[in-house]
Amino acid sequence: MTGNVRPDTMGRITTPELAEAFIEEQIKELRAQIGDKKVLLALSGGVDSSVVAALLIKAVGKQLVCVHVNHGLLRKGEPEQVVQVFRDEMDANLIYVDAVDRFLDKLAGVSEPEQKRKIIGAEFIRVFEEEARKLEGIDFLAQGTIYPDILESGPVKAHHNVGGLPEDLQFELVEPVKLLFKDEVRVIGKALGLPDGMVYRQPFPGPGLGVRCLGAITRDRLEALRESDAILREEFAKNGLEGKVWQYFTVVPDFKTTGVKNDVRAYEWPCIIRAVNTVDAMTATVENVPFELLQHITERITHEVPGINRVLYDMTPKPTGTIEWE
Ligand code: XMP
């Protein structure tokens, strides 16, 4: 599959049969492209990179080297789960890189969203550069670029952009799902035999919690974000909304509001809940979350998460709001 424009003749991949045909074609193309060379993949554990990993494992097996970078902006429990699923269960070549301090130090004091994305993207490139140099003999870089990334994102926003690698370390790109919409990637993942928990997992942006910890990221506010997000996910799972709602998360802005906790004035952050449905991320509607559940989640977040004294629900569809807040 070449080019960055989806041909008019390309039908939507909606059935297992169409997925099988796509997979067969991709395996042939990947083998032809890669030969007996090695491929490096940034494996975040999200749907896109997981599907790319599974395609490549099918096509070239152990020639694939997955690198999971913990940049400190992942959701609670996520790095551990990636290692467990891919290294232990799928027997993939997986390198785990703990780069938490490195990313957070670089991001300290930076508040402009696109600047944050740039820093995260650039640091990713450096990490890959280091891993690639350690590994030797890597010729290809696989990426989970999907079509909305190409349509909507400028070069700065796209986390898949690898521009900026030094001259002596240029990889050829492998982007087997770049013309697919998210729903199609899920159909492919299912056909590849990936577990449901991975295939129907909600999408998570490359910059991760970094664009949900609004403004300049601080470790304490990032932790409040991670904990509130974990509570939201736990409650959605318990109440049958996991796998039903397309994307849901919390956002913690960089301002405080006055509240009362244990009869004492509490000047703390608010936390915003966002829960949206979409097919291809180009437009989105707001999930009609039961009011009682919102009240329960509010109660839990305000009582269990240090630093948060208020919870709000974002009622804005896309347009006019984007899905993310930054
Ligand atoms: P927006 O906020 O543009 O988001 O409505 C649409 C979808 O894209 C995800 N998103 C990103 N994904 N890098 C990514 O990999 C990014 O910088 C980025 N920004 C937004 C967002 O989570 C949603 O699923």
mmCIF file of C-alpha atoms and ligand atoms in Angstrom:
data_model
loop_
_atom_site.group_PDB
_atom_site.id
_atom_site.type_symbol
_atom_site.label_atom_id
_atom_site.label_comp_id
_atom_site.label_asym_id
_atom_site.label_seq_id
_atom_site.Cartn_x
_atom_site.Cartn_y
_atom_site.Cartn_z
ATOM 1 C CA MET A 1 0.000 0.000 0.000
ATOM 2 C CA THR A 2 1.681 3.179 -1.128
ATOM 3 C CA GLY A 3 0.768 6.856 -0.970
ATOM 4 C CA ASN A 4 -1.047 8.803 1.702
ATOM 5 C CA VAL A 5 -4.425 9.146 0.032
ATOM 6 C CA ARG A 6 -7.112 6.545 0.363
ATOM 7 C CA PRO A 7 -8.257 5.576 -3.147
ATOM 8 C CA ASP A 8 -11.954 6.118 -3.907
ATOM 9 C CA THR A 9 -12.132 2.471 -4.961
ATOM 10 C CA MET A 10 -11.055 1.204 -1.534
ATOM 11 C CA GLY A 11 -14.133 -0.132 0.276
ATOM 12 C CA ARG A 12 -14.591 -0.062 4.038
ATOM 13 C CA ILE A 13 -13.189 -3.107 5.833
ATOM 14 C CA THR A 14 -16.193 -4.226 7.852
ATOM 15 C CA THR A 15 -16.210 -8.049 7.787
ATOM 16 C CA PRO A 16 -13.822 -10.849 8.787
ATOM 17 C CA GLU A 17 -13.552 -11.830 5.099
ATOM 18 C CA LEU A 18 -12.476 -8.359 4.033
ATOM 19 C CA ALA A 19 -10.070 -8.283 6.979
ATOM 20 C CA GLU A 20 -8.546 -11.613 5.934
ATOM 21 C CA ALA A 21 -8.012 -10.314 2.413
ATOM 22 C CA PHE A 22 -6.345 -7.179 3.771
ATOM 23 C CA ILE A 23 -4.124 -9.227 6.098
ATOM 24 C CA GLU A 24 -3.046 -11.609 3.331
ATOM 25 C CA GLU A 25 -2.164 -8.719 1.069
ATOM 26 C CA GLN A 26 -0.297 -6.920 3.850
ATOM 27 C CA ILE A 27 1.714 -9.999 4.806
ATOM 28 C CA LYS A 28 2.863 -10.338 1.197
ATOM 29 C CA GLU A 29 3.699 -6.642 0.985
ATOM 30 C CA LEU A 30 5.479 -6.610 4.355
ATOM 31 C CA ARG A 31 7.595 -9.645 3.446
ATOM 32 C CA ALA A 32 8.453 -8.109 0.092
ATOM 33 C CA GLN A 33 9.384 -4.809 1.728
ATOM 34 C CA ILE A 34 11.289 -6.183 4.721
ATOM 35 C CA GLY A 35 12.967 -9.316 3.370
ATOM 36 C CA ASP A 36 15.264 -10.713 6.071
ATOM 37 C CA LYS A 37 15.904 -7.344 7.727
ATOM 38 C CA LYS A 38 14.894 -6.214 11.208
ATOM 39 C CA VAL A 39 12.014 -3.874 12.031
ATOM 40 C CA LEU A 40 11.715 -1.647 15.069
ATOM 41 C CA LEU A 41 8.244 -0.826 16.409
ATOM 42 C CA ALA A 42 7.113 1.583 19.070
ATOM 43 C CA LEU A 43 4.633 -0.579 20.900
ATOM 44 C CA SER A 44 2.435 1.571 23.104
ATOM 45 C CA GLY A 45 -0.121 -1.162 23.694
ATOM 46 C CA GLY A 46 -2.869 0.803 21.971
ATOM 47 C CA VAL A 47 -4.990 -0.694 19.216
ATOM 48 C CA ASP A 48 -2.986 0.738 16.321
ATOM 49 C CA SER A 49 0.492 -0.337 17.382
ATOM 50 C CA SER A 50 -0.795 -3.664 18.701
ATOM 51 C CA VAL A 51 -2.371 -4.485 15.337
ATOM 52 C CA VAL A 52 0.795 -3.441 13.527
ATOM 53 C CA ALA A 53 2.802 -5.663 15.902
ATOM 54 C CA ALA A 54 0.494 -8.620 15.278
ATOM 55 C CA LEU A 55 0.669 -8.116 11.497
ATOM 56 C CA LEU A 56 4.447 -7.961 11.631
ATOM 57 C CA ILE A 57 4.747 -10.976 13.930
ATOM 58 C CA LYS A 58 2.710 -12.882 11.337
ATOM 59 C CA ALA A 59 4.753 -11.568 8.455
ATOM 60 C CA VAL A 60 8.320 -11.568 9.793
ATOM 61 C CA GLY A 61 8.225 -13.128 13.295
ATOM 62 C CA LYS A 62 11.275 -12.423 15.428
ATOM 63 C CA GLN A 63 12.660 -9.936 12.914
ATOM 64 C CA LEU A 64 10.320 -7.532 14.677
ATOM 65 C CA VAL A 65 11.780 -5.763 17.702
ATOM 66 C CA CYS A 66 9.149 -4.008 19.807
ATOM 67 C CA VAL A 67 10.172 -1.137 22.034
ATOM 68 C CA HIS A 68 7.844 -0.019 24.789
ATOM 69 C CA VAL A 69 8.773 3.407 26.084
ATOM 70 C CA ASN A 70 7.380 4.344 29.459
ATOM 71 C CA HIS A 71 7.405 8.132 29.131
ATOM 72 C CA GLY A 72 5.586 8.684 32.394
ATOM 73 C CA LEU A 73 2.437 9.770 30.555
ATOM 74 C CA LEU A 74 0.814 6.354 30.360
ATOM 75 C CA ARG A 75 -2.307 5.298 32.209
ATOM 76 C CA LYS A 76 -2.193 3.504 35.512
ATOM 77 C CA GLY A 77 -0.986 -0.099 35.141
ATOM 78 C CA GLU A 78 -0.359 0.226 31.425
ATOM 79 C CA PRO A 79 3.409 -0.352 31.149
ATOM 80 C CA GLU A 80 3.125 -3.497 33.271
ATOM 81 C CA GLN A 81 0.290 -4.793 31.112
ATOM 82 C CA VAL A 82 2.151 -4.222 27.848
ATOM 83 C CA VAL A 83 5.088 -6.252 29.112
ATOM 84 C CA GLN A 84 2.821 -9.021 30.332
ATOM 85 C CA VAL A 85 0.713 -9.320 27.181
ATOM 86 C CA PHE A 86 3.432 -8.981 24.574
ATOM 87 C CA ARG A 87 6.481 -10.485 26.240
ATOM 88 C CA ASP A 88 4.835 -13.182 28.340
ATOM 89 C CA GLU A 89 1.796 -14.117 26.299
ATOM 90 C CA MET A 90 2.737 -13.342 22.692
ATOM 91 C CA ASP A 91 6.426 -14.126 23.025
ATOM 92 C CA ALA A 92 7.390 -10.989 21.130
ATOM 93 C CA ASN A 93 10.861 -9.460 21.119
ATOM 94 C CA LEU A 94 10.121 -6.634 23.544
ATOM 95 C CA ILE A 95 12.436 -4.036 25.009
ATOM 96 C CA TYR A 96 11.071 -2.020 27.934
ATOM 97 C CA VAL A 97 12.553 1.452 28.358
ATOM 98 C CA ASP A 98 11.973 3.412 31.553
ATOM 99 C CA ALA A 99 12.249 7.015 30.377
ATOM 100 C CA VAL A 100 9.924 8.658 32.914
ATOM 101 C CA ASP A 101 12.357 11.164 34.434
ATOM 102 C CA ARG A 102 13.810 12.019 31.077
ATOM 103 C CA PHE A 103 10.449 13.027 29.587
ATOM 104 C CA LEU A 104 9.110 14.818 32.643
ATOM 105 C CA ASP A 105 12.308 16.829 33.075
ATOM 106 C CA LYS A 106 12.148 17.952 29.437
ATOM 107 C CA LEU A 107 8.474 18.921 29.795
ATOM 108 C CA ALA A 108 8.873 20.882 33.028
ATOM 109 C CA GLY A 109 7.568 24.433 32.625
ATOM 110 C CA VAL A 110 6.316 23.914 29.050
ATOM 111 C CA SER A 111 2.654 24.897 28.685
ATOM 112 C CA GLU A 112 1.973 25.284 24.954
ATOM 113 C CA PRO A 113 0.201 22.127 23.668
ATOM 114 C CA GLU A 114 1.978 21.799 20.339
ATOM 115 C CA GLN A 115 5.306 22.490 22.042
ATOM 116 C CA LYS A 116 4.536 19.681 24.499
ATOM 117 C CA ARG A 117 3.725 17.356 21.595
ATOM 118 C CA LYS A 118 6.965 18.381 19.875
ATOM 119 C CA ILE A 119 9.027 17.627 22.967
ATOM 120 C CA ILE A 120 7.353 14.255 23.519
ATOM 121 C CA GLY A 121 7.738 13.351 19.830
ATOM 122 C CA ALA A 122 11.359 14.460 19.699
ATOM 123 C CA GLU A 123 12.244 12.582 22.870
ATOM 124 C CA PHE A 124 10.622 9.479 21.438
ATOM 125 C CA ILE A 125 12.854 9.772 18.404
ATOM 126 C CA ARG A 126 15.927 10.037 20.630
ATOM 127 C CA VAL A 127 14.900 6.952 22.601
ATOM 128 C CA PHE A 128 14.420 5.004 19.389
ATOM 129 C CA GLU A 129 17.703 6.262 18.082
ATOM 130 C CA GLU A 130 19.443 4.953 21.189
ATOM 131 C CA GLU A 131 17.684 1.601 21.059
ATOM 132 C CA ALA A 132 18.346 1.223 17.342
ATOM 133 C CA ARG A 133 22.035 1.971 17.831
ATOM 134 C CA LYS A 134 22.228 -0.607 20.597
ATOM 135 C CA LEU A 135 20.505 -3.209 18.451
ATOM 136 C CA GLU A 136 22.432 -2.869 15.192
ATOM 137 C CA GLY A 137 21.065 -3.944 11.857
ATOM 138 C CA ILE A 138 17.674 -2.267 12.089
ATOM 139 C CA ASP A 139 16.530 -1.078 8.672
ATOM 140 C CA PHE A 140 12.852 -0.396 9.168
ATOM 141 C CA LEU A 141 10.670 1.529 11.549
ATOM 142 C CA ALA A 142 7.074 0.341 11.803
ATOM 143 C CA GLN A 143 4.397 2.784 12.861
ATOM 144 C CA GLY A 144 0.733 2.606 13.785
ATOM 145 C CA THR A 145 -0.216 5.616 11.686
ATOM 146 C CA ILE A 146 -3.919 5.531 10.794
ATOM 147 C CA TYR A 147 -5.857 7.617 8.282
ATOM 148 C CA PRO A 148 -7.241 10.257 10.699
ATOM 149 C CA ASP A 149 -3.620 11.009 11.711
ATOM 150 C CA ILE A 150 -2.868 11.849 8.090
ATOM 151 C CA LEU A 151 -6.096 13.801 7.513
ATOM 152 C CA GLU A 152 -6.199 15.850 10.687
ATOM 153 C CA SER A 153 -2.742 16.210 12.087
ATOM 154 C CA GLY A 154 -0.111 18.632 11.055
ATOM 155 C CA PRO A 155 3.443 17.298 11.248
ATOM 156 C CA VAL A 156 3.692 18.539 14.812
ATOM 157 C CA LYS A 157 0.596 16.830 16.166
ATOM 158 C CA ALA A 158 1.196 13.473 14.514
ATOM 159 C CA HIS A 159 2.983 11.289 17.040
ATOM 160 C CA HIS A 160 3.954 8.977 14.230
ATOM 161 C CA ASN A 161 6.272 11.485 12.591
ATOM 162 C CA VAL A 162 9.872 10.305 12.734
ATOM 163 C CA GLY A 163 11.406 13.279 10.986
ATOM 164 C CA GLY A 164 14.456 14.411 12.899
ATOM 165 C CA LEU A 165 16.481 11.221 13.077
ATOM 166 C CA PRO A 166 20.139 11.867 12.340
ATOM 167 C CA GLU A 167 21.417 11.449 8.780
ATOM 168 C CA ASP A 168 23.297 8.245 9.525
ATOM 169 C CA LEU A 169 20.247 6.574 10.991
ATOM 170 C CA GLN A 170 17.446 6.766 8.482
ATOM 171 C CA PHE A 171 14.862 4.026 8.680
ATOM 172 C CA GLU A 172 12.510 3.073 5.933
ATOM 173 C CA LEU A 173 8.934 3.360 7.193
ATOM 174 C CA VAL A 174 6.535 0.466 7.495
ATOM 175 C CA GLU A 175 2.965 1.742 7.955
ATOM 176 C CA PRO A 176 0.568 -1.094 7.149
ATOM 177 C CA VAL A 177 -2.604 0.539 8.541
ATOM 178 C CA LYS A 178 -2.067 4.120 7.420
ATOM 179 C CA LEU A 179 -5.095 4.199 5.107
ATOM 180 C CA LEU A 180 -7.469 2.665 7.635
ATOM 181 C CA PHE A 181 -9.961 4.264 9.963
ATOM 182 C CA LYS A 182 -10.023 3.179 13.589
ATOM 183 C CA ASP A 183 -13.064 0.912 13.223
ATOM 184 C CA GLU A 184 -11.307 -0.925 10.410
ATOM 185 C CA VAL A 185 -8.164 -1.370 12.494
ATOM 186 C CA ARG A 186 -10.305 -3.080 15.143
ATOM 187 C CA VAL A 187 -11.803 -5.476 12.560
ATOM 188 C CA ILE A 188 -8.266 -6.344 11.445
ATOM 189 C CA GLY A 189 -7.134 -6.849 15.043
ATOM 190 C CA LYS A 190 -10.010 -9.198 15.727
ATOM 191 C CA ALA A 191 -9.229 -11.191 12.573
ATOM 192 C CA LEU A 192 -5.587 -11.392 13.658
ATOM 193 C CA GLY A 193 -6.723 -13.115 16.841
ATOM 194 C CA LEU A 194 -5.743 -10.384 19.277
ATOM 195 C CA PRO A 195 -7.603 -10.544 22.602
ATOM 196 C CA ASP A 196 -10.822 -8.507 22.805
ATOM 197 C CA GLY A 197 -9.416 -6.427 25.640
ATOM 198 C CA MET A 198 -6.778 -5.161 23.256
ATOM 199 C CA VAL A 199 -8.878 -4.882 20.083
ATOM 200 C CA TYR A 200 -11.706 -2.923 21.686
ATOM 201 C CA ARG A 201 -9.501 -0.908 23.978
ATOM 202 C CA GLN A 202 -10.147 2.781 23.685
ATOM 203 C CA PRO A 203 -7.637 4.805 21.672
ATOM 204 C CA PHE A 204 -4.961 6.669 23.587
ATOM 205 C CA PRO A 205 -2.992 9.501 21.996
ATOM 206 C CA GLY A 206 0.774 9.262 21.547
ATOM 207 C CA PRO A 207 1.405 12.167 23.957
ATOM 208 C CA GLY A 208 -0.810 10.293 26.408
ATOM 209 C CA LEU A 209 -1.739 11.962 29.669
ATOM 210 C CA GLY A 210 0.574 14.797 28.616
ATOM 211 C CA VAL A 211 -2.223 16.522 26.694
ATOM 212 C CA ARG A 212 -4.748 15.895 29.476
ATOM 213 C CA CYS A 213 -2.592 17.387 32.222
ATOM 214 C CA LEU A 214 -3.272 20.836 30.788
ATOM 215 C CA GLY A 215 -0.573 23.477 30.538
ATOM 216 C CA ALA A 216 2.781 22.875 32.208
ATOM 217 C CA ILE A 217 2.863 19.322 33.579
ATOM 218 C CA THR A 218 3.711 18.840 37.231
ATOM 219 C CA ARG A 219 4.239 15.434 38.821
ATOM 220 C CA ASP A 220 1.593 15.901 41.501
ATOM 221 C CA ARG A 221 -1.090 17.011 39.019
ATOM 222 C CA LEU A 222 -0.092 14.235 36.621
ATOM 223 C CA GLU A 223 -0.577 11.751 39.439
ATOM 224 C CA ALA A 224 -4.029 13.236 40.209
ATOM 225 C CA LEU A 225 -4.880 12.838 36.524
ATOM 226 C CA ARG A 226 -3.663 9.227 36.430
ATOM 227 C CA GLU A 227 -5.634 8.308 39.554
ATOM 228 C CA SER A 228 -8.847 10.021 38.424
ATOM 229 C CA ASP A 229 -8.556 8.342 35.015
ATOM 230 C CA ALA A 230 -8.118 4.957 36.724
ATOM 231 C CA ILE A 231 -11.266 5.521 38.793
ATOM 232 C CA LEU A 232 -13.245 6.545 35.703
ATOM 233 C CA ARG A 233 -12.071 3.458 33.805
ATOM 234 C CA GLU A 234 -12.810 1.184 36.743
ATOM 235 C CA GLU A 235 -16.337 2.558 37.117
ATOM 236 C CA PHE A 236 -17.049 2.401 33.365
ATOM 237 C CA ALA A 237 -15.896 -1.231 33.341
ATOM 238 C CA LYS A 238 -18.041 -2.100 36.366
ATOM 239 C CA ASN A 239 -21.081 -0.459 34.824
ATOM 240 C CA GLY A 240 -20.918 -1.982 31.346
ATOM 241 C CA LEU A 241 -19.605 1.091 29.550
ATOM 242 C CA GLU A 242 -16.165 -0.302 28.716
ATOM 243 C CA GLY A 243 -16.139 -1.331 25.069
ATOM 244 C CA LYS A 244 -19.400 0.581 24.547
ATOM 245 C CA VAL A 245 -18.095 4.131 24.856
ATOM 246 C CA TRP A 246 -15.455 4.901 22.242
ATOM 247 C CA GLN A 247 -13.179 7.113 24.329
ATOM 248 C CA TYR A 248 -13.385 8.302 27.909
ATOM 249 C CA PHE A 249 -10.884 9.978 30.139
ATOM 250 C CA THR A 250 -10.305 12.721 32.637
ATOM 251 C CA VAL A 251 -8.584 16.057 32.185
ATOM 252 C CA VAL A 252 -6.976 18.103 34.952
ATOM 253 C CA PRO A 253 -6.476 21.796 34.181
ATOM 254 C CA ASP A 254 -3.707 23.939 35.596
ATOM 255 C CA PHE A 255 -5.834 26.132 37.820
ATOM 256 C CA LYS A 256 -7.391 25.644 41.219
ATOM 257 C CA THR A 257 -10.834 26.361 42.580
ATOM 258 C CA THR A 258 -12.045 26.883 46.106
ATOM 259 C CA GLY A 259 -13.801 24.021 47.841
ATOM 260 C CA VAL A 260 -14.339 22.477 51.265
ATOM 261 C CA LYS A 261 -12.908 19.156 52.452
ATOM 262 C CA ASN A 262 -13.383 17.938 56.025
ATOM 263 C CA ASP A 263 -14.761 21.352 57.000
ATOM 264 C CA VAL A 264 -11.601 23.056 55.826
ATOM 265 C CA ARG A 265 -11.132 25.304 52.799
ATOM 266 C CA ALA A 266 -9.557 23.239 50.028
ATOM 267 C CA TYR A 267 -7.994 25.158 47.161
ATOM 268 C CA GLU A 268 -7.537 22.335 44.643
ATOM 269 C CA TRP A 269 -7.819 21.344 40.974
ATOM 270 C CA PRO A 270 -11.058 20.503 39.211
ATOM 271 C CA CYS A 271 -11.239 17.342 37.124
ATOM 272 C CA ILE A 272 -13.169 17.117 33.854
ATOM 273 C CA ILE A 273 -14.721 13.889 32.596
ATOM 274 C CA ARG A 274 -14.939 13.408 28.827
ATOM 275 C CA ALA A 275 -16.801 10.449 27.295
ATOM 276 C CA VAL A 276 -17.472 10.424 23.564
ATOM 277 C CA ASN A 277 -18.595 8.177 20.751
ATOM 278 C CA THR A 278 -17.411 8.275 17.171
ATOM 279 C CA VAL A 279 -16.715 6.002 14.227
ATOM 280 C CA ASP A 280 -13.628 7.623 12.794
ATOM 281 C CA ALA A 281 -12.701 10.422 15.249
ATOM 282 C CA MET A 282 -13.619 13.109 12.701
ATOM 283 C CA THR A 283 -16.827 13.953 14.570
ATOM 284 C CA ALA A 284 -17.992 12.799 17.992
ATOM 285 C CA THR A 285 -21.071 12.794 20.195
ATOM 286 C CA VAL A 286 -21.185 12.894 23.974
ATOM 287 C CA GLU A 287 -22.101 9.686 25.819
ATOM 288 C CA ASN A 288 -25.275 9.895 27.864
ATOM 289 C CA VAL A 289 -23.711 8.615 31.089
ATOM 290 C CA PRO A 290 -26.328 7.882 33.786
ATOM 291 C CA PHE A 291 -26.489 10.789 36.218
ATOM 292 C CA GLU A 292 -26.207 8.507 39.256
ATOM 293 C CA LEU A 293 -22.998 7.029 37.879
ATOM 294 C CA LEU A 294 -21.578 10.506 37.311
ATOM 295 C CA GLN A 295 -22.453 11.360 40.904
ATOM 296 C CA HIS A 296 -20.780 8.179 42.154
ATOM 297 C CA ILE A 297 -17.622 8.823 40.114
ATOM 298 C CA THR A 298 -17.566 12.413 41.384
ATOM 299 C CA GLU A 299 -17.836 11.176 44.954
ATOM 300 C CA ARG A 300 -14.980 8.722 44.447
ATOM 301 C CA ILE A 301 -12.641 11.119 42.645
ATOM 302 C CA THR A 302 -13.144 13.958 45.117
ATOM 303 C CA HIS A 303 -12.630 11.631 48.079
ATOM 304 C CA GLU A 304 -9.887 9.351 46.749
ATOM 305 C CA VAL A 305 -7.699 11.593 44.622
ATOM 306 C CA PRO A 306 -5.475 14.027 46.499
ATOM 307 C CA GLY A 307 -5.626 17.534 45.051
ATOM 308 C CA ILE A 308 -9.044 17.326 43.386
ATOM 309 C CA ASN A 309 -12.112 18.940 44.926
ATOM 310 C CA ARG A 310 -14.506 19.285 41.987
ATOM 311 C CA VAL A 311 -15.648 17.187 39.006
ATOM 312 C CA LEU A 312 -17.222 18.447 35.763
ATOM 313 C CA TYR A 313 -18.726 16.630 32.775
ATOM 314 C CA ASP A 314 -17.851 17.870 29.297
ATOM 315 C CA MET A 315 -21.091 18.167 27.268
ATOM 316 C CA THR A 316 -19.420 19.302 24.030
ATOM 317 C CA PRO A 317 -19.662 17.282 20.803
ATOM 318 C CA LYS A 318 -16.993 17.431 18.081
ATOM 319 C CA PRO A 319 -17.381 19.911 16.490
ATOM 320 C CA THR A 320 -17.163 22.335 18.228
ATOM 321 C CA GLY A 321 -14.854 20.707 20.744
ATOM 322 C CA THR A 322 -12.094 18.359 19.697
ATOM 323 C CA ILE A 323 -12.009 15.092 21.634
ATOM 324 C CA GLU A 324 -8.863 16.048 23.537
ATOM 325 C CA TRP A 325 -8.602 19.329 25.396
ATOM 326 C CA GLU A 326 -5.204 20.263 23.997
HETATM 327 P P1 XMP B 1 -9.098 15.287 18.561
HETATM 328 O O1 XMP B 1 -8.691 15.852 19.892
HETATM 329 O O2 XMP B 1 -8.294 15.857 17.426
HETATM 330 O O3 XMP B 1 -8.743 13.750 18.646
HETATM 331 O O4 XMP B 1 -10.567 15.378 18.296
HETATM 332 C C1 XMP B 1 -9.117 12.798 17.701
HETATM 333 C C2 XMP B 1 -8.482 11.503 18.125
HETATM 334 O O5 XMP B 1 -7.059 11.624 18.008
HETATM 335 C C3 XMP B 1 -6.435 11.440 19.258
HETATM 336 N N1 XMP B 1 -5.351 12.409 19.344
HETATM 337 C C4 XMP B 1 -4.061 12.109 19.160
HETATM 338 N N2 XMP B 1 -3.484 10.947 18.899
HETATM 339 N N3 XMP B 1 -1.398 12.011 18.935
HETATM 340 C C5 XMP B 1 -2.160 10.905 18.793
HETATM 341 O O6 XMP B 1 -1.619 9.843 18.577
HETATM 342 C C6 XMP B 1 -1.904 13.219 19.204
HETATM 343 O O7 XMP B 1 -1.185 14.188 19.337
HETATM 344 C C7 XMP B 1 -3.311 13.260 19.316
HETATM 345 N N4 XMP B 1 -4.172 14.253 19.572
HETATM 346 C C8 XMP B 1 -5.421 13.713 19.587
HETATM 347 C C9 XMP B 1 -7.516 11.668 20.292
HETATM 348 O O8 XMP B 1 -7.248 10.991 21.506
HETATM 349 C C10 XMP B 1 -8.736 11.149 19.574
HETATM 350 O O9 XMP B 1 -8.836 9.757 19.692
#
